[in-house]
Coordinates of N, CA, C and O in Angstrom, one line a residue:
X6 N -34.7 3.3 -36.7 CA -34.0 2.1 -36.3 C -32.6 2.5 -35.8 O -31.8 3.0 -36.5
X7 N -32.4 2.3 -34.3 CA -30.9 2.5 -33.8 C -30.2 1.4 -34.2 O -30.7 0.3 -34.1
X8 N -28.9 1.8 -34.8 CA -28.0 0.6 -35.2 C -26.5 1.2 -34.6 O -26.1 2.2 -35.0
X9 N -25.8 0.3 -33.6 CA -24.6 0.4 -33.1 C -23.6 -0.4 -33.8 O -23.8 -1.2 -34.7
X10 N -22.4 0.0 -33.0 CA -21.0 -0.8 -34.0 C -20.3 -0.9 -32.2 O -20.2 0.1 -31.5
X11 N -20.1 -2.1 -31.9 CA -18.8 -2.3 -30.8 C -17.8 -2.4 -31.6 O -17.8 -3.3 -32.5
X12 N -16.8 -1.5 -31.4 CA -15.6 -1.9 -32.6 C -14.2 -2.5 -31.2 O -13.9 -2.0 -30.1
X13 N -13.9 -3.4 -31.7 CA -12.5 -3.9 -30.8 C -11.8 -5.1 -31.4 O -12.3 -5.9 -32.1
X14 N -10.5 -5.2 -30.9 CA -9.5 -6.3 -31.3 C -10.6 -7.8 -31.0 O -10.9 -8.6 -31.9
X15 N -10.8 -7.9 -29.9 CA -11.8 -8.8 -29.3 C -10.7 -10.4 -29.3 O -11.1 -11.5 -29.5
X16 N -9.4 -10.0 -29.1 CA -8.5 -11.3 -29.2 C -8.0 -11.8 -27.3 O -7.2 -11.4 -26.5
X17 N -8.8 -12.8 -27.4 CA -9.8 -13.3 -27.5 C -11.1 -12.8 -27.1 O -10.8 -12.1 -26.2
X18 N -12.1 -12.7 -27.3 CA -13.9 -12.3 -26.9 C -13.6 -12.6 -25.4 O -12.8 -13.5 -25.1
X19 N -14.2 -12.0 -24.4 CA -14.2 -12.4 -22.6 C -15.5 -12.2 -22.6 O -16.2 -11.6 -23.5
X20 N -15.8 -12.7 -21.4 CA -17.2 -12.6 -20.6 C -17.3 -11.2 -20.7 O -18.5 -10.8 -21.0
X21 N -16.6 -10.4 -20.6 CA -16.5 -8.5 -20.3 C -17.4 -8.1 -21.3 O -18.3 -7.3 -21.2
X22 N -16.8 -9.1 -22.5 CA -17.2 -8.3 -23.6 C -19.2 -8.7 -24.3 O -20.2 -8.2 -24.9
X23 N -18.7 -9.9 -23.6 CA -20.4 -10.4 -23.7 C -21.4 -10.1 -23.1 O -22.5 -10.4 -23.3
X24 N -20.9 -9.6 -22.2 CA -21.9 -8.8 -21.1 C -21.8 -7.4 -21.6 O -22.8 -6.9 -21.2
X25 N -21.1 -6.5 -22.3 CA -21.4 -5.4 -23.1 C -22.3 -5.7 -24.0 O -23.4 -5.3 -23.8
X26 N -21.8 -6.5 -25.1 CA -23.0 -6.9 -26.3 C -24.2 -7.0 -26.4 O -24.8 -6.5 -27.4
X27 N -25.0 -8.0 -24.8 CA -25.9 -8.3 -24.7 C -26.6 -7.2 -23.8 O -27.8 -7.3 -23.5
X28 N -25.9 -6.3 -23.6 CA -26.5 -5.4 -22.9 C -26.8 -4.1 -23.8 O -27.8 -3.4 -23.7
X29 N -26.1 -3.9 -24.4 CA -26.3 -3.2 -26.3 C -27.6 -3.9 -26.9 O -28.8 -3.4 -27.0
X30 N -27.2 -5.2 -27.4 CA -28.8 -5.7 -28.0 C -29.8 -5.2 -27.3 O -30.5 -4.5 -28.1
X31 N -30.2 -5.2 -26.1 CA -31.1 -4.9 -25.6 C -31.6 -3.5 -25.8 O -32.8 -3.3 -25.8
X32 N -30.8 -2.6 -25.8 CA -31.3 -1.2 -26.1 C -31.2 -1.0 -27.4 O -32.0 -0.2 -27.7
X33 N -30.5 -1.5 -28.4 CA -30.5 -0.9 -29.7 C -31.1 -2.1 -30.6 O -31.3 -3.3 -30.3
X34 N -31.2 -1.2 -31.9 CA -32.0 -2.3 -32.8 C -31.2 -3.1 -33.3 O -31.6 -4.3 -33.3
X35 N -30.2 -2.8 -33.9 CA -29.1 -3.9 -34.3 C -27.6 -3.2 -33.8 O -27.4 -2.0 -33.7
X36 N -26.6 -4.6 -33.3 CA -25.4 -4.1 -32.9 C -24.4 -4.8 -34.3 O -24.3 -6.0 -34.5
X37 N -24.2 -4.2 -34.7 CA -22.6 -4.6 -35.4 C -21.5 -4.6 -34.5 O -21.3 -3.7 -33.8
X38 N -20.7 -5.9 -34.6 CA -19.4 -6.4 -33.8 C -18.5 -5.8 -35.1 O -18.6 -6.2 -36.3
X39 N -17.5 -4.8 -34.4 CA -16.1 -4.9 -35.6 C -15.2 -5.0 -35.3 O -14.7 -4.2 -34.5
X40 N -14.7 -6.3 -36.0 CA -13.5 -6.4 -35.2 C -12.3 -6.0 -36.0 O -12.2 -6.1 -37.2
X41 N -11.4 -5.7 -35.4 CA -10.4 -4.6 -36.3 C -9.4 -5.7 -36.6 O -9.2 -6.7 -35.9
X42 N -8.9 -5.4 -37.8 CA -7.8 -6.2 -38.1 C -6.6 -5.4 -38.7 O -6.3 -5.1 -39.8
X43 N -6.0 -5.2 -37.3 CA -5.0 -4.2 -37.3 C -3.9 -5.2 -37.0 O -3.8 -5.9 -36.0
X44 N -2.9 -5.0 -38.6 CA -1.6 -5.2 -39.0 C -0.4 -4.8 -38.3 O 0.7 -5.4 -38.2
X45 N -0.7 -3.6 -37.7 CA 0.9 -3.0 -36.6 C 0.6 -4.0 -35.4 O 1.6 -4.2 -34.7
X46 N -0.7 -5.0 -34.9 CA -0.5 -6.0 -33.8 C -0.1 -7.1 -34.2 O -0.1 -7.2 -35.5
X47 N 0.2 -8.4 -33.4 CA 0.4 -9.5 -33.5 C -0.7 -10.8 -32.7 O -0.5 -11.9 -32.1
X48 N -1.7 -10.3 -33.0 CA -2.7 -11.4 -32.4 C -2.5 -12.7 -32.1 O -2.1 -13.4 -33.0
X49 N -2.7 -13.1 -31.0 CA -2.9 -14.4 -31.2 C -4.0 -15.4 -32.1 O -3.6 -16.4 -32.8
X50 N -5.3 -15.0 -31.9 CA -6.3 -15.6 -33.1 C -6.2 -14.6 -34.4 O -6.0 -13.4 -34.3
X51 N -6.4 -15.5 -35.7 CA -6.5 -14.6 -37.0 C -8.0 -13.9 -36.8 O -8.9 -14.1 -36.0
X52 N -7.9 -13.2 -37.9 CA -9.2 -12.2 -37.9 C -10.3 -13.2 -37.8 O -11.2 -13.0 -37.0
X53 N -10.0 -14.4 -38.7 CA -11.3 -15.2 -39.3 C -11.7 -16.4 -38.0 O -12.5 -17.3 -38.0
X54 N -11.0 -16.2 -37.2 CA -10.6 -16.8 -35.8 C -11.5 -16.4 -34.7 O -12.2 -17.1 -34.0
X55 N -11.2 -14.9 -34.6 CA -11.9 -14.4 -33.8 C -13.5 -13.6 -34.3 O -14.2 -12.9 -33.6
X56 N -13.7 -13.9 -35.7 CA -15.4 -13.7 -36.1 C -15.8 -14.7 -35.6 O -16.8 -14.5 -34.8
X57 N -15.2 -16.1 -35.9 CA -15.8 -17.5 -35.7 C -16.2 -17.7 -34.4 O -17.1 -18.5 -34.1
X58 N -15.5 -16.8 -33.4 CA -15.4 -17.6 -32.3 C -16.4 -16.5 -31.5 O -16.9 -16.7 -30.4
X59 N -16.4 -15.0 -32.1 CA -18.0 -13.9 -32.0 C -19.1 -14.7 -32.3 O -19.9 -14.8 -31.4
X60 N -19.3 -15.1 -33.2 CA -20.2 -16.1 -34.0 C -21.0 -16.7 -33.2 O -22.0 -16.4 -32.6
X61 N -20.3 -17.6 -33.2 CA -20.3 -18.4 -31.7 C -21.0 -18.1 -30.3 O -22.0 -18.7 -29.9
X62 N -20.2 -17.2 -29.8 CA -20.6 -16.5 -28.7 C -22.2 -15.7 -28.9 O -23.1 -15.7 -28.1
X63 N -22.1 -15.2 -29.9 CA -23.8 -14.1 -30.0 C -24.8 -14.8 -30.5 O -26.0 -14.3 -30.5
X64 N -24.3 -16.0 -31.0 CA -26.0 -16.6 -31.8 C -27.2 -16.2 -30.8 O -28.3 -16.0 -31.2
X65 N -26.9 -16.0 -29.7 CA -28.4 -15.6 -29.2 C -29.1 -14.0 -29.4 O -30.1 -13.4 -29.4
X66 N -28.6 -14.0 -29.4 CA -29.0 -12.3 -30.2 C -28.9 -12.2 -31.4 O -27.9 -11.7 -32.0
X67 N -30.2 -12.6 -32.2 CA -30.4 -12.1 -33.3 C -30.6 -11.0 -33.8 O -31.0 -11.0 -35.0
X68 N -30.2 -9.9 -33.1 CA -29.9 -8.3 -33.6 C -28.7 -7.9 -34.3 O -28.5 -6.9 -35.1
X69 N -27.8 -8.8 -33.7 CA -26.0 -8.9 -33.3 C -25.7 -9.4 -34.4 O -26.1 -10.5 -34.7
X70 N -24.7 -8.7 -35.5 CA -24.1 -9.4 -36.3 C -22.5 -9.2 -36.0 O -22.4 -8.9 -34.9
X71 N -21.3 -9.4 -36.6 CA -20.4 -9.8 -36.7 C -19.5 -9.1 -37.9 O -19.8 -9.8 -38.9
X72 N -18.6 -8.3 -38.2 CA -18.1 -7.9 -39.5 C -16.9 -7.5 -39.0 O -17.0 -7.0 -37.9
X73 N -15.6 -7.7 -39.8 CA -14.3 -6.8 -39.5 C -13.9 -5.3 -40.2 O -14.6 -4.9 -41.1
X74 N -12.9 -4.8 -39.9 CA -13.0 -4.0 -40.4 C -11.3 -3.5 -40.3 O -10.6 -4.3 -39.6
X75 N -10.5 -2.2 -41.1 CA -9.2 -1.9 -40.8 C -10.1 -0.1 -40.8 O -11.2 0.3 -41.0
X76 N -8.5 0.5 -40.6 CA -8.4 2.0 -40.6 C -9.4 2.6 -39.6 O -9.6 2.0 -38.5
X77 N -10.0 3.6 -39.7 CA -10.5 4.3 -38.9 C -11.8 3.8 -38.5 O -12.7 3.7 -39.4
X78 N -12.3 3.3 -36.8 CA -13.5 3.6 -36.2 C -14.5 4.4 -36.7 O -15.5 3.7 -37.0
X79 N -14.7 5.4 -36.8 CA -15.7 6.5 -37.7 C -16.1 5.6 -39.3 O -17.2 5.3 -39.7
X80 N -14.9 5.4 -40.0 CA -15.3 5.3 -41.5 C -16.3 3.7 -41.5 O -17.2 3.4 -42.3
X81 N -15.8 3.1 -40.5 CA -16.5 1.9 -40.2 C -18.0 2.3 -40.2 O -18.8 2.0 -41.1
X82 N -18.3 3.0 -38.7 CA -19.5 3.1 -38.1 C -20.1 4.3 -39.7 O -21.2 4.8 -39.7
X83 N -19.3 4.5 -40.6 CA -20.1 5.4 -41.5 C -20.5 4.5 -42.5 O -21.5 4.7 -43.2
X84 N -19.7 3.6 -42.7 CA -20.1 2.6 -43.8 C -21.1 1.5 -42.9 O -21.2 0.6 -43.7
X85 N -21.5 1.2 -42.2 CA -22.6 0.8 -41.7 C -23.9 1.2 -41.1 O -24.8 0.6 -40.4
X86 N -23.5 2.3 -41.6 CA -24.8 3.4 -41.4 C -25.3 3.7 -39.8 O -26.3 4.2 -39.4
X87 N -24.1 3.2 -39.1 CA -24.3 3.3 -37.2 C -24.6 4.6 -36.8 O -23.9 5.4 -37.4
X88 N -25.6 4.9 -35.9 CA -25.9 6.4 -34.7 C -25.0 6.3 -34.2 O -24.3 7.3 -34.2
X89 N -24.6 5.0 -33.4 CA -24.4 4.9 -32.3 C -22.7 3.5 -32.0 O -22.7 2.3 -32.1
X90 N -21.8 4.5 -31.5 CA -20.6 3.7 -31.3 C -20.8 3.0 -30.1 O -21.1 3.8 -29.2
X91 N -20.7 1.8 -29.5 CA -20.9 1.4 -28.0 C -19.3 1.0 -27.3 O -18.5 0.3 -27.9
X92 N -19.0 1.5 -26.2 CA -17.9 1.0 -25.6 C -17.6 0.9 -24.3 O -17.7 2.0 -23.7
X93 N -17.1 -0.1 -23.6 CA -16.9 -0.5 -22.7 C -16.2 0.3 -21.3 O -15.0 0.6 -21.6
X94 N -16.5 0.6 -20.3 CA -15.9 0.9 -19.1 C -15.7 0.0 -18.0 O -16.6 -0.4 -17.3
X95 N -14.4 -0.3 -17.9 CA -13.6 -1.2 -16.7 C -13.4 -0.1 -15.7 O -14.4 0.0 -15.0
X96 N -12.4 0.6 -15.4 CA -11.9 1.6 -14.7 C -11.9 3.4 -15.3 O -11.9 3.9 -16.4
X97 N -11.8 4.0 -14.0 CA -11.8 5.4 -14.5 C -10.9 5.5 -15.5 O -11.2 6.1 -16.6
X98 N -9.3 4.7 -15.3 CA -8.4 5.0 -16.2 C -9.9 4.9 -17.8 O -10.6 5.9 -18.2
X99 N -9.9 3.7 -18.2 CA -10.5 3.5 -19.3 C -11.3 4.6 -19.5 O -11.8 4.7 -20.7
X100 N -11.6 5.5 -18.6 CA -12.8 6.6 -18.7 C -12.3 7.8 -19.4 O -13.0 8.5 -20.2
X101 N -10.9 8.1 -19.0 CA -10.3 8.8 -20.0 C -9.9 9.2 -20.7 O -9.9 10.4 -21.1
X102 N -9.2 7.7 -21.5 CA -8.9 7.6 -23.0 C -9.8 7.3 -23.4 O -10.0 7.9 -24.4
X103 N -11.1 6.5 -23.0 CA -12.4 6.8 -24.3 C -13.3 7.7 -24.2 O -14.4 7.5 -24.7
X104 N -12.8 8.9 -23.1 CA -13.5 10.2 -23.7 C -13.2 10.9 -24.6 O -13.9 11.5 -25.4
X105 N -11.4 10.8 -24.6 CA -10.9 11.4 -25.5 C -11.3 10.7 -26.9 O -11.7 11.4 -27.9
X106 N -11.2 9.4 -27.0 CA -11.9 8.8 -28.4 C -12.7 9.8 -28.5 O -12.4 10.9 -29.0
X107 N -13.8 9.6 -27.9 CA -15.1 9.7 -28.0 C -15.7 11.2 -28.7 O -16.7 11.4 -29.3
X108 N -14.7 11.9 -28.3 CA -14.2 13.3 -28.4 C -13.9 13.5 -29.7 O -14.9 13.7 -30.4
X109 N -12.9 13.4 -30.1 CA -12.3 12.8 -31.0 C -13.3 12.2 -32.6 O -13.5 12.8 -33.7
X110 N -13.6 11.0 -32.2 CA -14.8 10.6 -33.5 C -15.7 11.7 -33.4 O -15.9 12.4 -34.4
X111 N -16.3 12.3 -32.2 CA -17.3 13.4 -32.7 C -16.8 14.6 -33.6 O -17.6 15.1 -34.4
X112 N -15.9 14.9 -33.6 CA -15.5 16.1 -34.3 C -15.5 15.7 -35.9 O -16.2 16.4 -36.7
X113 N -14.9 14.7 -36.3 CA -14.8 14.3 -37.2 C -16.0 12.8 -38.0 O -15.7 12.0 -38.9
X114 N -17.0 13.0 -37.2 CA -18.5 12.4 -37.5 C -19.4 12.8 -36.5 O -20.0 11.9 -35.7
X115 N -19.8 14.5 -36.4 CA -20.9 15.0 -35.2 C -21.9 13.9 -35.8 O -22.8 14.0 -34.9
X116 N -22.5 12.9 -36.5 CA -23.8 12.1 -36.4 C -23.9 11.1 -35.6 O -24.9 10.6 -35.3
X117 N -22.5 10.6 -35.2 CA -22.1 9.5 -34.9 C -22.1 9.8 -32.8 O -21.4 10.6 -32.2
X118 N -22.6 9.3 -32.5 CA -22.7 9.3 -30.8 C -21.8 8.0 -29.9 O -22.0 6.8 -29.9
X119 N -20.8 8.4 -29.2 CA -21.3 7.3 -28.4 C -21.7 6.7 -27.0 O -21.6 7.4 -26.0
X120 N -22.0 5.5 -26.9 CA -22.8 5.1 -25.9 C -22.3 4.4 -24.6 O -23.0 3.5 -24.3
X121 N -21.5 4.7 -24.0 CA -20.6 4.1 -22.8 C -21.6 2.9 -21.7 O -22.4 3.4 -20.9
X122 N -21.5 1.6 -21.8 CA -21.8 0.8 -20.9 C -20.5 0.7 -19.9 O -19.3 0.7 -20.2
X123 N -21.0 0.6 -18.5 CA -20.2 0.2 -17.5 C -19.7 -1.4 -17.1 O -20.6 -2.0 -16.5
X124 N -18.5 -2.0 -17.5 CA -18.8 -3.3 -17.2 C -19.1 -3.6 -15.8 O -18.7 -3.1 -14.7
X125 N -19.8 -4.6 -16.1 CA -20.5 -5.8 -14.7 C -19.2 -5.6 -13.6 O -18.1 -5.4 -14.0
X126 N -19.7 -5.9 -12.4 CA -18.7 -5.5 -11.3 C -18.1 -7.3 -11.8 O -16.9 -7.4 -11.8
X127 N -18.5 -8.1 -12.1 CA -17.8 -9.3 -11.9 C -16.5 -9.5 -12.8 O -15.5 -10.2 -12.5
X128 N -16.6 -8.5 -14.1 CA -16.0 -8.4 -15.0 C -15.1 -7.3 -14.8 O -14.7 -6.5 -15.7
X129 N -14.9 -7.2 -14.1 CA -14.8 -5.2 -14.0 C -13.1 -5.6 -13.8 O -12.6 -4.5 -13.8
X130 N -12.3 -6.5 -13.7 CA -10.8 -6.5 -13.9 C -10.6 -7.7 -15.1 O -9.6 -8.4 -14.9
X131 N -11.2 -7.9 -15.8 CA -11.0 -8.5 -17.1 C -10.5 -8.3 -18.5 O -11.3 -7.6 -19.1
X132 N -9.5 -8.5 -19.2 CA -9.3 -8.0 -20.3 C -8.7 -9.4 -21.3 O -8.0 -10.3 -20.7
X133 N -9.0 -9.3 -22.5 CA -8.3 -10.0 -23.3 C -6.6 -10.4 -22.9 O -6.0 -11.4 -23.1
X134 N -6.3 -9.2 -22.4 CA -4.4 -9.6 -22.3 C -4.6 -10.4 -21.1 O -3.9 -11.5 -21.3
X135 N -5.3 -10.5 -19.8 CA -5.3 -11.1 -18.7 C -5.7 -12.7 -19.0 O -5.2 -13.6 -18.3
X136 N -6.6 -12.9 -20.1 CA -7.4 -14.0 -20.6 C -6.0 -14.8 -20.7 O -5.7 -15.7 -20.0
X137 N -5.1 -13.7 -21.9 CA -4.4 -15.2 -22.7 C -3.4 -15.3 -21.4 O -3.2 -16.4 -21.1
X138 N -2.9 -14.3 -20.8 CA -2.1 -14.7 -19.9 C -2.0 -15.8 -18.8 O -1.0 -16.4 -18.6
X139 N -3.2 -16.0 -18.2 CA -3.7 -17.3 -17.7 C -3.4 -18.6 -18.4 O -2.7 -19.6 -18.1
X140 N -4.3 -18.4 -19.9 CA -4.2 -20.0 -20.7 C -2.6 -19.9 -20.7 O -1.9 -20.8 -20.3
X141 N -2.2 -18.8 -21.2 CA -0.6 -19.5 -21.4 C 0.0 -20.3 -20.9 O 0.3 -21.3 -21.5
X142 N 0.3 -20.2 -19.4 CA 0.2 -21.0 -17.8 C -0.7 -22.2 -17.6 O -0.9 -22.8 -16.5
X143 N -1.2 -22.5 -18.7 CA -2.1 -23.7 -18.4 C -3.5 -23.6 -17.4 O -4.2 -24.6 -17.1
X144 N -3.6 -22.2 -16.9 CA -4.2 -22.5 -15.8 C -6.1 -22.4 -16.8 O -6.2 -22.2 -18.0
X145 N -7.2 -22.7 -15.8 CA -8.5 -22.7 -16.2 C -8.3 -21.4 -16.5 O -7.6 -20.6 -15.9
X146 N -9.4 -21.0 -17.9 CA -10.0 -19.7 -18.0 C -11.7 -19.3 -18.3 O -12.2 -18.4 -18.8
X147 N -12.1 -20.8 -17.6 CA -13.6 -20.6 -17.5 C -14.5 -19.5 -17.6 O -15.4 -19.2 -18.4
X148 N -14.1 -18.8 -16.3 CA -14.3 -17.7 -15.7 C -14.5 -16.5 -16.3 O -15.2 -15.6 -16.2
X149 N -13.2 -16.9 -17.5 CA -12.8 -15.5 -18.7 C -13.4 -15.5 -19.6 O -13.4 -14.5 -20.3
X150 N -14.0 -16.5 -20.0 CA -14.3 -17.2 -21.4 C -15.0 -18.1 -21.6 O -15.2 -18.9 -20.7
X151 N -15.6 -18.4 -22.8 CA -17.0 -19.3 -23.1 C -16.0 -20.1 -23.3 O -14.9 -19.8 -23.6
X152 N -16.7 -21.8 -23.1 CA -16.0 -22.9 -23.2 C -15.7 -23.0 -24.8 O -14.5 -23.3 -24.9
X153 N -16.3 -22.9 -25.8 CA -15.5 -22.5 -27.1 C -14.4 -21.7 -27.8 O -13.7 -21.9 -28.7
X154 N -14.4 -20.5 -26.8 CA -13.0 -20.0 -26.7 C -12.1 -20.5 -25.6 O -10.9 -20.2 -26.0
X155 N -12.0 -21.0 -24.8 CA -11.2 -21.7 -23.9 C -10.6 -22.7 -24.4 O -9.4 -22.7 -24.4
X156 N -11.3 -24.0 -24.9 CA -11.0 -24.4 -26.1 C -9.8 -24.0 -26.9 O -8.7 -24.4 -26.8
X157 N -10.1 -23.1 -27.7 CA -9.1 -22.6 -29.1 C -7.8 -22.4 -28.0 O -6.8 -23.1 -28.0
X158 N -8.1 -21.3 -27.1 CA -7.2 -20.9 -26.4 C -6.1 -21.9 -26.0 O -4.9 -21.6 -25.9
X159 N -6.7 -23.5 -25.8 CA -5.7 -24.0 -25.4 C -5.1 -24.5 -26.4 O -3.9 -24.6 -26.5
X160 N -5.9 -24.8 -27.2 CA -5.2 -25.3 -28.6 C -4.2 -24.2 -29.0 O -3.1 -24.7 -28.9
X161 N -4.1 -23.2 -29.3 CA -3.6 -22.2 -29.6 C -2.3 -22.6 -29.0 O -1.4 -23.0 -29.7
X162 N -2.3 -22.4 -27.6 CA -0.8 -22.5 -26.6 C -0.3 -23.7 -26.9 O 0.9 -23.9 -27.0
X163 N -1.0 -24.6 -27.2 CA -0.6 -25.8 -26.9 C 0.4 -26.4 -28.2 O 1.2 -27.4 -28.2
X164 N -0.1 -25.1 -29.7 CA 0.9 -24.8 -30.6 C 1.7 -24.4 -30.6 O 2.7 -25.0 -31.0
X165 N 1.7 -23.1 -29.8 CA 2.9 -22.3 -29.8 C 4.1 -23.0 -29.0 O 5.2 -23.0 -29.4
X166 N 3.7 -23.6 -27.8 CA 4.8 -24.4 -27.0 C 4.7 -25.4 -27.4 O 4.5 -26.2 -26.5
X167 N 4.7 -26.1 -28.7 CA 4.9 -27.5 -28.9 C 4.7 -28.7 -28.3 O 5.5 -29.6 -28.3
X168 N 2.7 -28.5 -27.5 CA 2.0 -29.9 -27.4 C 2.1 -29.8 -26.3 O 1.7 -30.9 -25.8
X169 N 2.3 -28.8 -25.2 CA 1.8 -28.3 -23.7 C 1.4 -26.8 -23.4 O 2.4 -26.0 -23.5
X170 N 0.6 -26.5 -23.3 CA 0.9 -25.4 -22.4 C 1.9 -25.1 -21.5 O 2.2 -25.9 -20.6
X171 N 2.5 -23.8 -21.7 CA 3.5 -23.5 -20.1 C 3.3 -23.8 -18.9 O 4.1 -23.5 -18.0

C-alpha cells in the first residue's frame, strides 16, 4: 500500500492545491494532508480552521485524510508510515528550492521519496498569499477557492477591518 503525506501551511487551501491532492489520490493508496502549524508564522486561519476547511474540500476522496503536524517534514512522513512525500510545482523557481528539500529529506530519511506533481496550467500562478491578497480588497476569489473557503475568507477580513473588507 502506497501512502503519501502533502505537507503545507495550506492558509488558505486554493484550487492549486486541490488539483494536487486529487491528482495524488489517484495514484497512491492513501494521501495524508499535513498541515504544519508553524508558530514563527502568523496565519490568517487557525490550524483547526484550515483542517476544517481541508475537510471540506476533500470529502470526495475517500483515500484523503487530513492531520497537522509541527517540526520536521521527514519525522511527520515517519510517523505516518508515508513512501512517498508529494509536492507541488508552479514555476522552475519552485523547482529549485524543492529539489533542494527534496535532497535534503532524502539524506536524512533514504525510505522516504518524493513525488513532484506539476500544477494545472490554470493554476500555475496561484498561491495562498495571492488568494488572501485579493479577498483583502474585497475583490471575488472564486477562481482561487472553493465557495467554503471564500466564505471564511470574507468573514475573516471582514474581522480584521471591522465589518468591511478593504
Amino acid at each position: 500500500m502506497a501512502r503519501a503525506i502533502y505537507p503545507g501551511s495550506f492558509d488558505p487551501v486554493t484550487r492549486g492545491h486541490l488539483d494536487i491532492i486529487g491528482r495524488a489520490a489517484r495514484v497512491m493508496d492513501e494521501v495524508i494532508i499535513g498541515v504544519l502549524a508553524n508558530s514563527a508564522k502568523t496565519p490568517l486561519f487557525t490550524v483547526e480552521e484550515r483542517v476544517e476547511m481541508l475537510r471540506e474540500c476533500t470529502a470526495q476522496w475517500p483515500n484523503v485524510q487530513v492531520e497537522t503536524f509541527d517540526g520536521l517534514t521527514v519525522e511527520f512522513a515517519r510517523k505516518m508510515k508515508a513512501d512517498v512525500m508529494v509536492r507541488g510545482l508552479r514555476a522552475v523557481t519552485d523547482f529549485e528550492y524543492e529539489m533542494q528539500i527534496a535532497q535534503t529529506n532524502h539524506i536524512v530519511e533514504p525510505n522516504i521519496d518524493t513525488m513532484f506533481f506539476t500544477t494545472s496550467l490554470q493554476y500555475a500562478y496561484l498561491s495562498s498569499t495571492i488568494a488572501k491578497e485579493v479577498a483583502c480588497y474585497g475583490s471575488d476569489v472564486s477562481s482561487f477557492v472553493t465557495p467554503n473557503v471564500a466564505r471564511r475568507m470574507e468573514e475573516k477580513f471582514r474581522e480584521k477591518h471591522g465589518g468591511a473588507a478593504r
